[in-house]
PDB file of C-alpha atoms in Angstrom:
ATOM      1  CA  MET A   1     -74.630  41.761  63.416  1.00 78.00           C
ATOM      2  CA  GLU A   2     -72.098  38.930  63.524  1.00 86.00           C
ATOM      3  CA  ASN A   3     -73.614  37.649  60.268  1.00 89.00           C
ATOM      4  CA  TYR A   4     -72.975  40.931  58.435  1.00 92.00           C
ATOM      5  CA  LYS A   5     -70.023  42.972  57.233  1.00 94.00           C
ATOM      6  CA  LYS A   6     -70.048  46.663  56.400  1.00 93.00           C
ATOM      7  CA  SER A   7     -69.695  46.973  52.635  1.00 93.00           C
ATOM      8  CA  LYS A   8     -69.799  50.747  52.134  1.00 94.00           C
ATOM      9  CA  ILE A   9     -70.654  54.086  53.671  1.00 92.00           C
ATOM     10  CA  VAL A  10     -72.512  56.654  51.572  1.00 93.00           C
ATOM     11  CA  GLU A  11     -72.466  60.268  52.709  1.00 90.00           C
ATOM     12  CA  LYS A  12     -75.564  62.121  51.589  1.00 90.00           C
ATOM     13  CA  PRO A  13     -74.713  65.441  49.939  1.00 88.00           C
ATOM     14  CA  SER A  14     -75.684  68.419  52.049  1.00 86.00           C
ATOM     15  CA  PRO A  15     -75.483  72.081  51.089  1.00 88.00           C
ATOM     16  CA  LEU A  16     -73.073  74.362  52.916  1.00 88.00           C
ATOM     17  CA  PRO A  17     -74.805  76.360  55.665  1.00 92.00           C
ATOM     18  CA  PHE A  18     -73.510  79.665  54.281  1.00 91.00           C
ATOM     19  CA  THR A  19     -75.122  81.774  51.589  1.00 86.00           C
ATOM     20  CA  ASN A  20     -73.407  84.143  49.163  1.00 86.00           C
ATOM     21  CA  LEU A  21     -70.034  82.401  49.250  1.00 90.00           C
ATOM     22  CA  PRO A  22     -67.745  83.112  46.293  1.00 88.00           C
ATOM     23  CA  SER A  23     -67.633  80.251  43.806  1.00 85.00           C
ATOM     24  CA  ASP A  24     -63.836  80.009  44.101  1.00 85.00           C
ATOM     25  CA  ILE A  25     -63.724  79.838  47.926  1.00 92.00           C
ATOM     26  CA  ILE A  26     -61.119  77.476  49.324  1.00 94.00           C
ATOM     27  CA  GLU A  27     -62.781  74.685  51.300  1.00 95.00           C
ATOM     28  CA  MET A  28     -60.515  72.769  53.645  1.00 97.00           C
ATOM     29  CA  LYS A  29     -62.199  69.392  54.225  1.00 96.00           C
ATOM     30  CA  VAL A  30     -60.639  68.135  57.434  1.00 97.00           C
ATOM     31  CA  LYS A  31     -60.716  64.352  57.869  1.00 96.00           C
ATOM     32  CA  ASP A  32     -59.856  62.254  60.905  1.00 94.00           C
ATOM     33  CA  GLY A  33     -56.587  61.156  59.279  1.00 95.00           C
ATOM     34  CA  SER A  34     -55.585  64.607  57.996  1.00 95.00           C
ATOM     35  CA  LYS A  35     -52.266  65.980  59.168  1.00 96.00           C
ATOM     36  CA  ILE A  36     -52.599  69.431  60.729  1.00 95.00           C
ATOM     37  CA  ARG A  37     -49.158  70.403  59.378  1.00 95.00           C
ATOM     38  CA  ASN A  38     -50.269  69.708  55.795  1.00 95.00           C
ATOM     39  CA  LEU A  39     -53.628  71.446  56.177  1.00 96.00           C
ATOM     40  CA  MET A  40     -52.124  74.536  57.794  1.00 96.00           C
ATOM     41  CA  GLY A  41     -49.220  74.824  55.366  1.00 94.00           C
ATOM     42  CA  TYR A  42     -51.639  75.007  52.446  1.00 95.00           C
ATOM     43  CA  ALA A  43     -54.303  77.150  54.163  1.00 95.00           C
ATOM     44  CA  ILE A  44     -51.912  79.748  55.609  1.00 94.00           C
ATOM     45  CA  GLY A  45     -50.068  80.004  52.296  1.00 93.00           C
ATOM     46  CA  LYS A  46     -53.339  80.727  50.490  1.00 94.00           C
ATOM     47  CA  MET A  47     -54.642  83.205  53.078  1.00 93.00           C
ATOM     48  CA  GLU A  48     -51.369  85.139  53.112  1.00 91.00           C
ATOM     49  CA  SER A  49     -51.845  85.943  49.421  1.00 89.00           C
ATOM     50  CA  ASP A  50     -53.843  89.076  48.638  1.00 86.00           C
ATOM     51  CA  SER A  51     -56.182  87.311  46.208  1.00 89.00           C
ATOM     52  CA  VAL A  52     -57.785  85.042  48.843  1.00 91.00           C
ATOM     53  CA  ARG A  53     -60.141  86.836  51.236  1.00 93.00           C
ATOM     54  CA  GLN A  54     -62.039  83.893  52.784  1.00 95.00           C
ATOM     55  CA  ILE A  55     -61.454  80.238  53.632  1.00 96.00           C
ATOM     56  CA  LEU A  56     -63.891  77.579  54.817  1.00 97.00           C
ATOM     57  CA  PHE A  57     -62.989  74.727  57.169  1.00 98.00           C
ATOM     58  CA  THR A  58     -65.362  71.741  57.365  1.00 97.00           C
ATOM     59  CA  GLY A  59     -65.151  68.568  59.412  1.00 96.00           C
ATOM     60  CA  SER A  60     -67.493  65.906  60.725  1.00 95.00           C
ATOM     61  CA  GLY A  61     -67.484  63.147  63.311  1.00 95.00           C
ATOM     62  CA  LYS A  62     -64.072  62.527  64.842  1.00 95.00           C
ATOM     63  CA  ALA A  63     -62.559  65.343  62.750  1.00 97.00           C
ATOM     64  CA  ILE A  64     -64.489  68.131  64.509  1.00 97.00           C
ATOM     65  CA  SER A  65     -61.801  68.745  67.140  1.00 97.00           C
ATOM     66  CA  LYS A  66     -59.086  68.761  64.460  1.00 97.00           C
ATOM     67  CA  THR A  67     -61.133  71.277  62.449  1.00 97.00           C
ATOM     68  CA  ILE A  68     -61.392  73.583  65.459  1.00 97.00           C
ATOM     69  CA  THR A  69     -57.657  73.230  66.107  1.00 96.00           C
ATOM     70  CA  CYS A  70     -56.899  74.277  62.516  1.00 96.00           C
ATOM     71  CA  VAL A  71     -59.167  77.319  62.828  1.00 96.00           C
ATOM     72  CA  GLU A  72     -57.565  78.408  66.105  1.00 95.00           C
ATOM     73  CA  ILE A  73     -54.046  78.040  64.671  1.00 95.00           C
ATOM     74  CA  MET A  74     -55.115  80.074  61.639  1.00 95.00           C
ATOM     75  CA  LYS A  75     -56.538  82.849  63.849  1.00 93.00           C
ATOM     76  CA  ARG A  76     -53.312  83.012  65.859  1.00 92.00           C
ATOM     77  CA  ARG A  77     -51.073  83.092  62.791  1.00 92.00           C
ATOM     78  CA  LEU A  78     -53.127  85.610  60.783  1.00 92.00           C
ATOM     79  CA  LYS A  79     -54.421  88.431  62.949  1.00 90.00           C
ATOM     80  CA  GLY A  80     -57.670  90.217  62.222  1.00 92.00           C
ATOM     81  CA  LEU A  81     -59.738  87.288  60.926  1.00 95.00           C
ATOM     82  CA  HIS A  82     -63.507  87.309  61.382  1.00 95.00           C
ATOM     83  CA  GLN A  83     -65.310  84.019  61.977  1.00 96.00           C
ATOM     84  CA  ILE A  84     -68.757  82.473  61.583  1.00 97.00           C
ATOM     85  CA  THR A  85     -69.287  78.971  62.940  1.00 97.00           C
ATOM     86  CA  LYS A  86     -72.173  76.675  62.032  1.00 97.00           C
ATOM     87  CA  VAL A  87     -72.906  73.319  63.621  1.00 97.00           C
ATOM     88  CA  LEU A  88     -75.029  70.807  61.723  1.00 96.00           C
ATOM     89  CA  PHE A  89     -75.647  67.124  61.088  1.00 96.00           C
ATOM     90  CA  LYS A  90     -74.650  65.167  57.996  1.00 95.00           C
ATOM     91  CA  GLN A  91     -76.602  62.066  57.117  1.00 95.00           C
ATOM     92  CA  THR A  92     -74.740  58.909  56.178  1.00 95.00           C
ATOM     93  CA  GLU A  93     -75.968  55.477  55.165  1.00 95.00           C
ATOM     94  CA  GLU A  94     -74.060  52.329  56.016  1.00 95.00           C
ATOM     95  CA  ILE A  95     -74.737  49.328  53.797  1.00 95.00           C
ATOM     96  CA  TRP A  96     -74.275  45.971  55.566  1.00 94.00           C
ATOM     97  CA  GLU A  97     -74.080  42.825  53.436  1.00 93.00           C
ATOM     98  CA  PRO A  98     -74.582  39.287  54.777  1.00 92.00           C
ATOM     99  CA  ILE A  99     -71.330  37.353  55.191  1.00 92.00           C
ATOM    100  CA  VAL A 100     -72.947  34.175  53.842  1.00 88.00           C
ATOM    101  CA  PRO A 101     -75.263  35.162  50.946  1.00 82.00           C
ATOM    102  CA  GLU A 102     -76.861  31.705  50.880  1.00 84.00           C
ATOM    103  CA  ALA A 103     -78.215  32.160  54.430  1.00 83.00           C
ATOM    104  CA  GLY A 104     -81.213  34.085  53.074  1.00 87.00           C
ATOM    105  CA  LEU A 105     -80.383  37.320  54.899  1.00 91.00           C
ATOM    106  CA  ASP A 106     -81.154  40.687  53.309  1.00 91.00           C
ATOM    107  CA  ALA A 107     -78.751  43.598  53.094  1.00 91.00           C
ATOM    108  CA  LEU A 108     -79.238  46.211  55.824  1.00 94.00           C
ATOM    109  CA  THR A 109     -79.130  49.981  55.505  1.00 95.00           C
ATOM    110  CA  VAL A 110     -78.332  51.964  58.648  1.00 95.00           C
ATOM    111  CA  LYS A 111     -78.895  55.730  58.558  1.00 96.00           C
ATOM    112  CA  ARG A 112     -76.802  57.859  60.890  1.00 95.00           C
ATOM    113  CA  ASN A 113     -76.739  61.555  61.676  1.00 96.00           C
ATOM    114  CA  ILE A 114     -73.119  62.606  62.166  1.00 96.00           C
ATOM    115  CA  PRO A 115     -72.310  65.952  63.834  1.00 97.00           C
ATOM    116  CA  ALA A 116     -70.395  68.371  61.633  1.00 97.00           C
ATOM    117  CA  ILE A 117     -68.933  71.870  61.839  1.00 97.00           C
ATOM    118  CA  CYS A 118     -68.313  74.552  59.207  1.00 97.00           C
ATOM    119  CA  VAL A 119     -66.163  77.569  60.041  1.00 97.00           C
ATOM    120  CA  LEU A 120     -65.847  80.524  57.686  1.00 97.00           C
ATOM    121  CA  LEU A 121     -62.796  82.746  58.219  1.00 97.00           C
ATOM    122  CA  SER A 122     -62.620  86.097  56.464  1.00 95.00           C
ATOM    123  CA  LYS A 123     -60.208  88.993  56.245  1.00 93.00           C
ATOM    124  CA  GLU A 124     -63.183  91.360  55.887  1.00 92.00           C
ATOM    125  CA  ALA A 125     -65.860  91.909  58.508  1.00 91.00           C
ATOM    126  CA  LEU A 126     -68.817  89.541  58.213  1.00 92.00           C
ATOM    127  CA  ASP A 127     -72.458  90.023  59.232  1.00 91.00           C
ATOM    128  CA  SER A 128     -72.280  90.540  62.992  1.00 91.00           C
ATOM    129  CA  GLN A 129     -75.973  89.641  63.348  1.00 93.00           C
ATOM    130  CA  GLU A 130     -75.334  86.143  61.993  1.00 92.00           C
ATOM    131  CA  PRO A 131     -75.512  83.447  64.717  1.00 91.00           C
ATOM    132  CA  GLY A 132     -72.043  82.054  65.410  1.00 93.00           C
ATOM    133  CA  TYR A 133     -70.212  85.291  64.495  1.00 92.00           C
ATOM    134  CA  GLN A 134     -66.932  86.178  66.227  1.00 93.00           C
ATOM    135  CA  SER A 135     -65.154  89.415  65.434  1.00 89.00           C
ATOM    136  CA  SER A 136     -61.406  89.648  65.358  1.00 81.00           C
ATOM    137  CA  PRO A 137     -59.941  90.635  68.722  1.00 75.00           C
ATOM    138  CA  PRO A 138     -58.392  94.079  69.093  1.00 72.00           C
ATOM    139  CA  PRO A 139     -54.578  94.033  68.744  1.00 64.00           C
ATOM    140  CA  SER A 140     -54.188  94.757  72.474  1.00 62.00           C
ATOM    141  CA  LEU A 141     -55.946  91.457  73.337  1.00 60.00           C
ATOM    142  CA  ALA A 142     -54.295  89.317  70.666  1.00 55.00           C
ATOM    143  CA  GLY A 143     -51.479  87.167  72.015  1.00 56.00           C
ATOM    144  CA  PRO A 144     -48.170  86.340  70.344  1.00 56.00           C
ATOM    145  CA  SER A 145     -48.573  84.588  67.011  1.00 50.00           C
ATOM    146  CA  THR A 146     -46.484  81.495  67.812  1.00 48.00           C
ATOM    147  CA  ASP A 147     -47.498  80.523  71.356  1.00 47.00           C
ATOM    148  CA  PHE A 148     -49.792  77.678  70.233  1.00 48.00           C
ATOM    149  CA  CYS A 149     -48.300  76.535  66.945  1.00 50.00           C
ATOM    150  CA  PRO A 150     -46.669  73.146  66.446  1.00 52.00           C
ATOM    151  CA  ARG A 151     -42.903  73.263  65.905  1.00 52.00           C
ATOM    152  CA  SER A 152     -43.215  72.723  62.186  1.00 52.00           C
ATOM    153  CA  LEU A 153     -45.376  75.834  61.826  1.00 53.00           C
ATOM    154  CA  SER A 154     -43.616  78.212  64.197  1.00 51.00           C
ATOM    155  CA  GLY A 155     -40.051  77.744  63.024  1.00 54.00           C
ATOM    156  CA  PRO A 156     -37.016  76.722  65.062  1.00 54.00           C
ATOM    157  CA  LEU A 157     -37.184  76.961  68.828  1.00 48.00           C
ATOM    158  CA  LYS A 158     -35.176  79.702  70.483  1.00 52.00           C
ATOM    159  CA  ASP A 159     -33.847  79.714  74.036  1.00 47.00           C
TER     160      ASP A 159
END
């Protein structure tokens, strides 16, 4: 591979693993370089409005753990959310071009299956028979709303 350089990565389009989603659902596409503060500021602001009932978080590869972190922060900040989680693979193709075109080497295409996660959060109850469903915890089991939030999301610290 020392004679090649990666020229581009093409992510194959894949349908969302959920059916019957509203056409105007907010999809938070979490990337490896996304800032949790920015994602959560937008997502919580939208979910606190009465017009938004559901939000979808998606992430793949190195962004899976960040996606899960965002979902857990959202569930702590907004009580009573129902959740369905789906795990899947996204296919990507890496195109490798020869460094020296005159060497007679052909371009290479490498296909990879990248793990991905999609998490649907809803203010209304979802289908409890759906695999990956988690109901909202009863208020007696729900902890304080700011015990896991970064400083920028929980407000000033108090002694």
